[in-house]
mmCIF file of C-alpha atoms in Angstrom:
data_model
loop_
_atom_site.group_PDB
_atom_site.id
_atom_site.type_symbol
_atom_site.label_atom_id
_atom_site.label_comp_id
_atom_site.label_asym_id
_atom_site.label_seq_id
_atom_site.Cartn_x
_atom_site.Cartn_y
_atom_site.Cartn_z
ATOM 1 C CA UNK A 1 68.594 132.725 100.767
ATOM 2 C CA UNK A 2 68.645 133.728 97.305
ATOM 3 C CA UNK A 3 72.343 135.319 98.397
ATOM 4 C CA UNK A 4 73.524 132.246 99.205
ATOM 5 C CA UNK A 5 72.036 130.231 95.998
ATOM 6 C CA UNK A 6 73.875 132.727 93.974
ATOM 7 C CA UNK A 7 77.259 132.901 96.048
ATOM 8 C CA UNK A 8 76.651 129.090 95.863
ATOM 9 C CA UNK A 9 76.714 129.099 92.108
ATOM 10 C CA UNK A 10 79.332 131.448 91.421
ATOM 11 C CA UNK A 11 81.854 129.502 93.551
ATOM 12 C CA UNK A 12 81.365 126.635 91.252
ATOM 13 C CA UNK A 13 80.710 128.635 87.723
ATOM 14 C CA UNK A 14 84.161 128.925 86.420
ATOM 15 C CA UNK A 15 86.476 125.474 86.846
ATOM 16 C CA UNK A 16 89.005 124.971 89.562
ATOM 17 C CA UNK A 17 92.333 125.211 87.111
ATOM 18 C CA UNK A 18 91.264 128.603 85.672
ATOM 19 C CA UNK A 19 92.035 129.849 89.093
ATOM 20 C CA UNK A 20 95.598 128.345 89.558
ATOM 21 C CA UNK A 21 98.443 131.020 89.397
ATOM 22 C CA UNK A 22 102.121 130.602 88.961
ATOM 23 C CA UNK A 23 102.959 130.447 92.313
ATOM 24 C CA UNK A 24 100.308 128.019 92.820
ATOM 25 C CA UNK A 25 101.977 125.657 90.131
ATOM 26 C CA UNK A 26 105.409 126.072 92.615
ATOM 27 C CA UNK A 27 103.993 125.072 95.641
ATOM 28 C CA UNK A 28 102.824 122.231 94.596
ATOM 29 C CA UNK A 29 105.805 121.624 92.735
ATOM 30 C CA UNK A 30 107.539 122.130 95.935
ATOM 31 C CA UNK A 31 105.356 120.840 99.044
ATOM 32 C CA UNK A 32 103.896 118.369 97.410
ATOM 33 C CA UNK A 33 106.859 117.046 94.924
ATOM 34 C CA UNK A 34 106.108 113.172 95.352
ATOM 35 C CA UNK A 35 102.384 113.185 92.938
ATOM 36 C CA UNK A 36 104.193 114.850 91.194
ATOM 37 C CA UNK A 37 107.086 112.438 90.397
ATOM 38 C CA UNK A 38 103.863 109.861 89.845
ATOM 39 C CA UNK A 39 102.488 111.943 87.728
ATOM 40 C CA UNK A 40 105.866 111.556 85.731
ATOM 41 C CA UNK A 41 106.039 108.448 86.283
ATOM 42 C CA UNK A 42 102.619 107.700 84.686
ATOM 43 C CA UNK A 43 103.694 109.670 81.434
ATOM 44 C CA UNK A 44 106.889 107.785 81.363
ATOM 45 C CA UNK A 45 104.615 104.496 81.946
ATOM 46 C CA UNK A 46 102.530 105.271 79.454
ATOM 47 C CA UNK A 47 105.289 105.785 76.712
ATOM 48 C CA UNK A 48 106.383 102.259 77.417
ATOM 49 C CA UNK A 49 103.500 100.413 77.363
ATOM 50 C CA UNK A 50 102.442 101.860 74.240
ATOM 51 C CA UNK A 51 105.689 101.499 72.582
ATOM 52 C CA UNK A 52 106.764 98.091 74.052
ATOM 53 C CA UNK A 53 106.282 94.321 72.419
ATOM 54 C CA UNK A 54 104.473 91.891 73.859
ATOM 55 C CA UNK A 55 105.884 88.719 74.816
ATOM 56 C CA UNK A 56 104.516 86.053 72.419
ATOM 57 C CA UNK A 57 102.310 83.052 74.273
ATOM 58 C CA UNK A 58 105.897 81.011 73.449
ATOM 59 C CA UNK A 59 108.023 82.753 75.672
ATOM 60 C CA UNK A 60 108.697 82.674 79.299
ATOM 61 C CA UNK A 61 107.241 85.384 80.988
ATOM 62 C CA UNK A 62 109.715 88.786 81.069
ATOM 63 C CA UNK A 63 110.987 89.117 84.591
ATOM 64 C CA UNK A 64 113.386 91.847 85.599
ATOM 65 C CA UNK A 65 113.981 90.667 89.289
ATOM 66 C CA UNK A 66 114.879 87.135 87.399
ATOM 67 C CA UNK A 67 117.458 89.460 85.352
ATOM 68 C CA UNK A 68 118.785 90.821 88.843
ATOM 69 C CA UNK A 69 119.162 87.887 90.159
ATOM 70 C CA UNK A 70 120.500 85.733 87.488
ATOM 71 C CA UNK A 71 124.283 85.328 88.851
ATOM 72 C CA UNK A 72 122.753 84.041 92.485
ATOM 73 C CA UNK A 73 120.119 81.723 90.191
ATOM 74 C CA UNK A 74 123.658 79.983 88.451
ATOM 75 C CA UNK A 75 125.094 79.878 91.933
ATOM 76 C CA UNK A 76 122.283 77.861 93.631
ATOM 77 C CA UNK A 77 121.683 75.990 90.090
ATOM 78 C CA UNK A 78 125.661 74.558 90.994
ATOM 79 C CA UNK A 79 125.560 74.504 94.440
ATOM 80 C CA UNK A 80 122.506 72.360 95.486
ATOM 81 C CA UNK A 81 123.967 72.348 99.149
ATOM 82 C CA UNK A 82 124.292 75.743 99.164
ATOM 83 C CA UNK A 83 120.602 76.318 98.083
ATOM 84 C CA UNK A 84 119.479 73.882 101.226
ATOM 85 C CA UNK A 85 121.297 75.773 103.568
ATOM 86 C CA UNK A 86 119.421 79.011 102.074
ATOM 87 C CA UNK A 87 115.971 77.487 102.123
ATOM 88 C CA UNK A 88 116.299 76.136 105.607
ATOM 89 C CA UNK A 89 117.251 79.489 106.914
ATOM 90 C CA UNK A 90 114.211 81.182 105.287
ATOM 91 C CA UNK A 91 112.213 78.259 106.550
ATOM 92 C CA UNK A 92 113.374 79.735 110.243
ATOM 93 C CA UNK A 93 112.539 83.414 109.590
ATOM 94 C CA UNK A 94 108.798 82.198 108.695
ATOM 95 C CA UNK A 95 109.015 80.498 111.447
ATOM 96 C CA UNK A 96 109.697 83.923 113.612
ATOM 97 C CA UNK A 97 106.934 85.235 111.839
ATOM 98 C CA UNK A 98 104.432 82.533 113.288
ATOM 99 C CA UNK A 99 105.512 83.058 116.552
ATOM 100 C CA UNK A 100 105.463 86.299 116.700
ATOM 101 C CA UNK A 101 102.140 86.979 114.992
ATOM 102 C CA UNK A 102 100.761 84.578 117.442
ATOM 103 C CA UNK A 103 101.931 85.190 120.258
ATOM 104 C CA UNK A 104 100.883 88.762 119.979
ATOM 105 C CA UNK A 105 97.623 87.314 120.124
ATOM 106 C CA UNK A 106 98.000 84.282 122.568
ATOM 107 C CA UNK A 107 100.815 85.879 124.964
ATOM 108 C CA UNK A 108 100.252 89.816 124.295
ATOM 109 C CA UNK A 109 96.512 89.538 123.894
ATOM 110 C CA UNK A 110 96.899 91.965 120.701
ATOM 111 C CA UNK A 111 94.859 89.859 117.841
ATOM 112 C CA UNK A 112 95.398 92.388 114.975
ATOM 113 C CA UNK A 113 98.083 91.219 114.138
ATOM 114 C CA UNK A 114 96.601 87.594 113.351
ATOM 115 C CA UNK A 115 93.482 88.364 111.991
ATOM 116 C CA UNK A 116 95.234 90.133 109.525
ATOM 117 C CA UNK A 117 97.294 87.011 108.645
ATOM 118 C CA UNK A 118 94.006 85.346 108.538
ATOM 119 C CA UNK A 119 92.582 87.975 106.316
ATOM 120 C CA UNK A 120 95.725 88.209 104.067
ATOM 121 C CA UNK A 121 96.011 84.301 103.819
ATOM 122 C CA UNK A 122 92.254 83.751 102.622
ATOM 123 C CA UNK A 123 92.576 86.232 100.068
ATOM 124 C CA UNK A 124 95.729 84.615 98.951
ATOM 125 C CA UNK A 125 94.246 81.327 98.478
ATOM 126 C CA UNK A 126 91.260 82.715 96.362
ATOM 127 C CA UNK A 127 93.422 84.849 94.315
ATOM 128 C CA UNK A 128 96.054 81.952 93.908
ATOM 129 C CA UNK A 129 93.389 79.341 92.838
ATOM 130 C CA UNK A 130 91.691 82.075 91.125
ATOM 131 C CA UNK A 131 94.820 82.673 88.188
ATOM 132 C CA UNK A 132 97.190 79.800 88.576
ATOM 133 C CA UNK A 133 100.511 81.306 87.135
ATOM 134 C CA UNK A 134 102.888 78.499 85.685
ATOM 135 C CA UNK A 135 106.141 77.402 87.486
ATOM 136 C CA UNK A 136 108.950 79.536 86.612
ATOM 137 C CA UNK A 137 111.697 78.050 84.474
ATOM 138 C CA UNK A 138 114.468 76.864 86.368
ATOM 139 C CA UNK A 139 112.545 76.553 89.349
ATOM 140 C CA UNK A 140 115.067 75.675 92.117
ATOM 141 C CA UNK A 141 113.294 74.050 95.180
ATOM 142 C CA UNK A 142 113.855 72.296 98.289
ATOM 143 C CA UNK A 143 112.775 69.639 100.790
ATOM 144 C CA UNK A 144 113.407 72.062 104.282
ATOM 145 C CA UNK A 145 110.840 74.643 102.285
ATOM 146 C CA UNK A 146 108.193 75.893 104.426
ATOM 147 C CA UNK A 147 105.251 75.333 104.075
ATOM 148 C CA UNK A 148 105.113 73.074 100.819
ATOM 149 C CA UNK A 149 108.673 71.418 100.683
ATOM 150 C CA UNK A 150 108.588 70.573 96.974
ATOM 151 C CA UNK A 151 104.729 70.222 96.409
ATOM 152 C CA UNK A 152 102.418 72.360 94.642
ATOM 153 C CA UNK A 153 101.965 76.322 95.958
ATOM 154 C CA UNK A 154 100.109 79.486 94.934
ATOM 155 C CA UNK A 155 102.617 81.795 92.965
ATOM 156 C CA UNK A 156 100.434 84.444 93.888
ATOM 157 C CA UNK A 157 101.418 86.550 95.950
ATOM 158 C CA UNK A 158 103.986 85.331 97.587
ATOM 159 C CA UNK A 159 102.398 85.120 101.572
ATOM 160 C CA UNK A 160 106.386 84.767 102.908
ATOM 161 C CA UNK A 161 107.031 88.660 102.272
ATOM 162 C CA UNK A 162 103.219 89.826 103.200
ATOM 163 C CA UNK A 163 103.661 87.818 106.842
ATOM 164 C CA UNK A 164 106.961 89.299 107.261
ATOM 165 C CA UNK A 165 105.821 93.021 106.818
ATOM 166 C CA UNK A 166 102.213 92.260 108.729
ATOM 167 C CA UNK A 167 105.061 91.276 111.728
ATOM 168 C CA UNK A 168 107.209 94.606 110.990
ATOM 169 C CA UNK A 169 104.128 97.081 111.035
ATOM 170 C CA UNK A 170 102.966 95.417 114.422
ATOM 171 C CA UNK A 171 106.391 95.298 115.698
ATOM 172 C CA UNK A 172 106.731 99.126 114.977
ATOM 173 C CA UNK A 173 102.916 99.894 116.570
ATOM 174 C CA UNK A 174 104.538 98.557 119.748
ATOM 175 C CA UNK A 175 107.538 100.803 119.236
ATOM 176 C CA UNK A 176 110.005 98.090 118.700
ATOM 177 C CA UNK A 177 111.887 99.640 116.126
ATOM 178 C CA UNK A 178 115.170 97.722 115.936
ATOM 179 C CA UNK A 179 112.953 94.369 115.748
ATOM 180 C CA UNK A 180 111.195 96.036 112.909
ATOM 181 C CA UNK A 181 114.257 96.863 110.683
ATOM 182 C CA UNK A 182 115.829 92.978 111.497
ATOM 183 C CA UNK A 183 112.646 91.541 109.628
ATOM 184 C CA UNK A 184 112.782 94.300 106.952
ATOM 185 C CA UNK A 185 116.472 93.353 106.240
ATOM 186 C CA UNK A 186 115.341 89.460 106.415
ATOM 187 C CA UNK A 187 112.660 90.364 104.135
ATOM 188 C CA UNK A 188 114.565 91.729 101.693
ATOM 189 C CA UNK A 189 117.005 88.725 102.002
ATOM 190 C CA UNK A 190 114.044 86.164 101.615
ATOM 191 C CA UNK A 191 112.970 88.273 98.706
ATOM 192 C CA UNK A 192 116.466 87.967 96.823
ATOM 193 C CA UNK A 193 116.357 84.265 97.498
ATOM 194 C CA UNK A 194 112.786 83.819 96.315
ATOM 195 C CA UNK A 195 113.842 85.695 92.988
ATOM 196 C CA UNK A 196 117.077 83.676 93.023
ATOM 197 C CA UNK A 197 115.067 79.954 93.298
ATOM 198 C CA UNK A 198 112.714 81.150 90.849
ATOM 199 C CA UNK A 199 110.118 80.851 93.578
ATOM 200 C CA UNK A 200 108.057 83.600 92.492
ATOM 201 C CA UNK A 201 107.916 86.191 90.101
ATOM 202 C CA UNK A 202 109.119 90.252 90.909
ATOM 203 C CA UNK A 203 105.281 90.931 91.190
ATOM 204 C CA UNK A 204 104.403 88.139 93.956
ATOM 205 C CA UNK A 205 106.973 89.807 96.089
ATOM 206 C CA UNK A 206 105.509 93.636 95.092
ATOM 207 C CA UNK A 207 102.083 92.552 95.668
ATOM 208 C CA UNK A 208 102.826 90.655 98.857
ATOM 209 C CA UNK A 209 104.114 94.097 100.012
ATOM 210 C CA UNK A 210 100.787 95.769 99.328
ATOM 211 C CA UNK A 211 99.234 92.836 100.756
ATOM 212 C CA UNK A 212 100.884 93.220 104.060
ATOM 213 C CA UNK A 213 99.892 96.515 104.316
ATOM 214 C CA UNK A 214 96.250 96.472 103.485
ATOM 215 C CA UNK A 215 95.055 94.016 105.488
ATOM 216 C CA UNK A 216 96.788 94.651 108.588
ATOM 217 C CA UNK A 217 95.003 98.006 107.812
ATOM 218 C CA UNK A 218 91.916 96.210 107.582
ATOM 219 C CA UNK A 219 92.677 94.257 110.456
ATOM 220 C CA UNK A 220 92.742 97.753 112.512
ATOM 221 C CA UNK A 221 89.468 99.006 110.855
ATOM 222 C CA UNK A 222 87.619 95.380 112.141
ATOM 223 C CA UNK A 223 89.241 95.988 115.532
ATOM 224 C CA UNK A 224 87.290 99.600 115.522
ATOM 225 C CA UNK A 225 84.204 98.116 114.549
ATOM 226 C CA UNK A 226 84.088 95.375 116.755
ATOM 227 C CA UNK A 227 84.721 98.059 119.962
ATOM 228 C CA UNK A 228 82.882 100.071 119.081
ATOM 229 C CA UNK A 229 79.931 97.844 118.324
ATOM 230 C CA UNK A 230 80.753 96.363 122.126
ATOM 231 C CA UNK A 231 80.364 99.601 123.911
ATOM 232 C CA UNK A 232 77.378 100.420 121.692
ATOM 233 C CA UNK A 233 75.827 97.311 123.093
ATOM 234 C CA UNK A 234 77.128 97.630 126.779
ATOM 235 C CA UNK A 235 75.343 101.116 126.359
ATOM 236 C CA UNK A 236 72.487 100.092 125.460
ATOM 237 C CA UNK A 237 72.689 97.655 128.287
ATOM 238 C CA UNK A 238 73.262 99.905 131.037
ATOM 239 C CA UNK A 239 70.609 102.240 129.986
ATOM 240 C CA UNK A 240 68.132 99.370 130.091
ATOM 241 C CA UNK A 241 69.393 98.197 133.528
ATOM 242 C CA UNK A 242 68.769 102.115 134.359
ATOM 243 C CA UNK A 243 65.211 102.054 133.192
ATOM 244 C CA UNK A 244 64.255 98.975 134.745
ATOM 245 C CA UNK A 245 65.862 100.299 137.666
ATOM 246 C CA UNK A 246 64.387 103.421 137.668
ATOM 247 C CA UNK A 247 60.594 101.392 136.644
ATOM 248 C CA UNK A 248 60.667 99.711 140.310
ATOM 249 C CA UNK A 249 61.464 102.436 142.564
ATOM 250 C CA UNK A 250 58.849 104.002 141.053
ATOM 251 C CA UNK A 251 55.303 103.080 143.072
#
């Protein structure tokens, strides 16, 4: 026992880096290159934030997908037709994302894929309520806009992109890869357009890819529970039935 206490003690008496070697530092240089580039990145990060100016309570907020986007934001600012045409189209792509999410559920009998979309839609209402951001200048919207037409909506996040990649991951569980790409590409589309209208800011969109992603893994870890709570209980069930069972033949 005392052995082991001491073994114990000298495997954690001198600190893990004193023990790295060269050829340590290259395989994980090598194997395991992509913390690495964040680890760069977060330098790089750091550098900027310390070093950059803050954008004074007067200004518009800085946006760099508003930057991107600023020849298709003059294009829809002169073409209001143009711009209805756009918004109507996206307003059909949510549209596939309804039905499909649902009818995974109703049709399929696969509900992960809509209690995410409940999960990911309550949280967006709390959060959105929670820090109203202001409208974007030169906000371009549109009667055919689903869901809100030209009322008030939550900027944050935006729930169009986090639907459409809570469809894509399901679609690719089921191995229907080719679906999966045509609502990544549509995504990406409905992204550029969002940008474009000034619908949302760059982060909406980033977050409401993290969003998508989180809760239909969340979704998956409450499917889990809930079987594995049910054949917990039918357990316990059957070995009840089994005792009382086994309690009458008994004289």
């Amino acid at each position: 026992m005392a052995a082991k206490a001491a073994l114990h003690y000298h495997s954690y008496s001198r600190p893990s880096f004193l023990k790295w070697r060269l050829q340590d530092a290259v395989h994980v240089a090598t194997h395991h290159w992509m913390p690495c580039l964040f680890a760069v990145g977060l330098l790089f990060f750091m550098a900027v934030e310390y070093t950059l100016r803050m954008v004074p309570p007067s200004s518009p907020p800085f946006d760099l997908g508003f930057i991107a986007t600023r020849s298709l934001h003059h294009l829809l600012q002169d073409s209001p037709n143009l711009n209805t045409v756009l918004a109507f189209l996206n307003t059909v792509f949510v549209g596939m994302q309804m039905i499909y999410i649902m009818g995974a559920w109703l049709i399929e009998g696969r509900p992960r894929a809509t209690i995410s979309a409940l999960f990911m839609f309550t949280c967006r209402g709390i959060l959105g309520y929670s820090t109203q951001l202001p409208l974007p200048q030169g906000f371009l919207g549109s009667g055919v806009d689903f869901p809100v037409g030209n009322v008030s909506f939550f900027l944050f996040f935006s729930g169009h992109v986090a639907g459409s990649v809570i469809a894509s991951l399901d679609m690719r569980r089921m191995k229907r890869h080719e679906l999966a790409w045509l609502f990544d590409v549509l995504n990406l589309l409905q992204a550029g357009r969002l940008l474009g209208t000034r619908g949302h800011y760059t982060i909406d969109l980033a977050v409401g890819v993290g969003a998508g992603i989180l809760f239909d893994s969340l979704a998956g870890k409450y499917e889990e529970f809930s079987q594995s709570k049910l054949l917990s209980l039918n357990g316990d069930h059957i070995n009840g039935v089994a005792n009382h069972t086994k309690r009458n033949l008994i004289p």
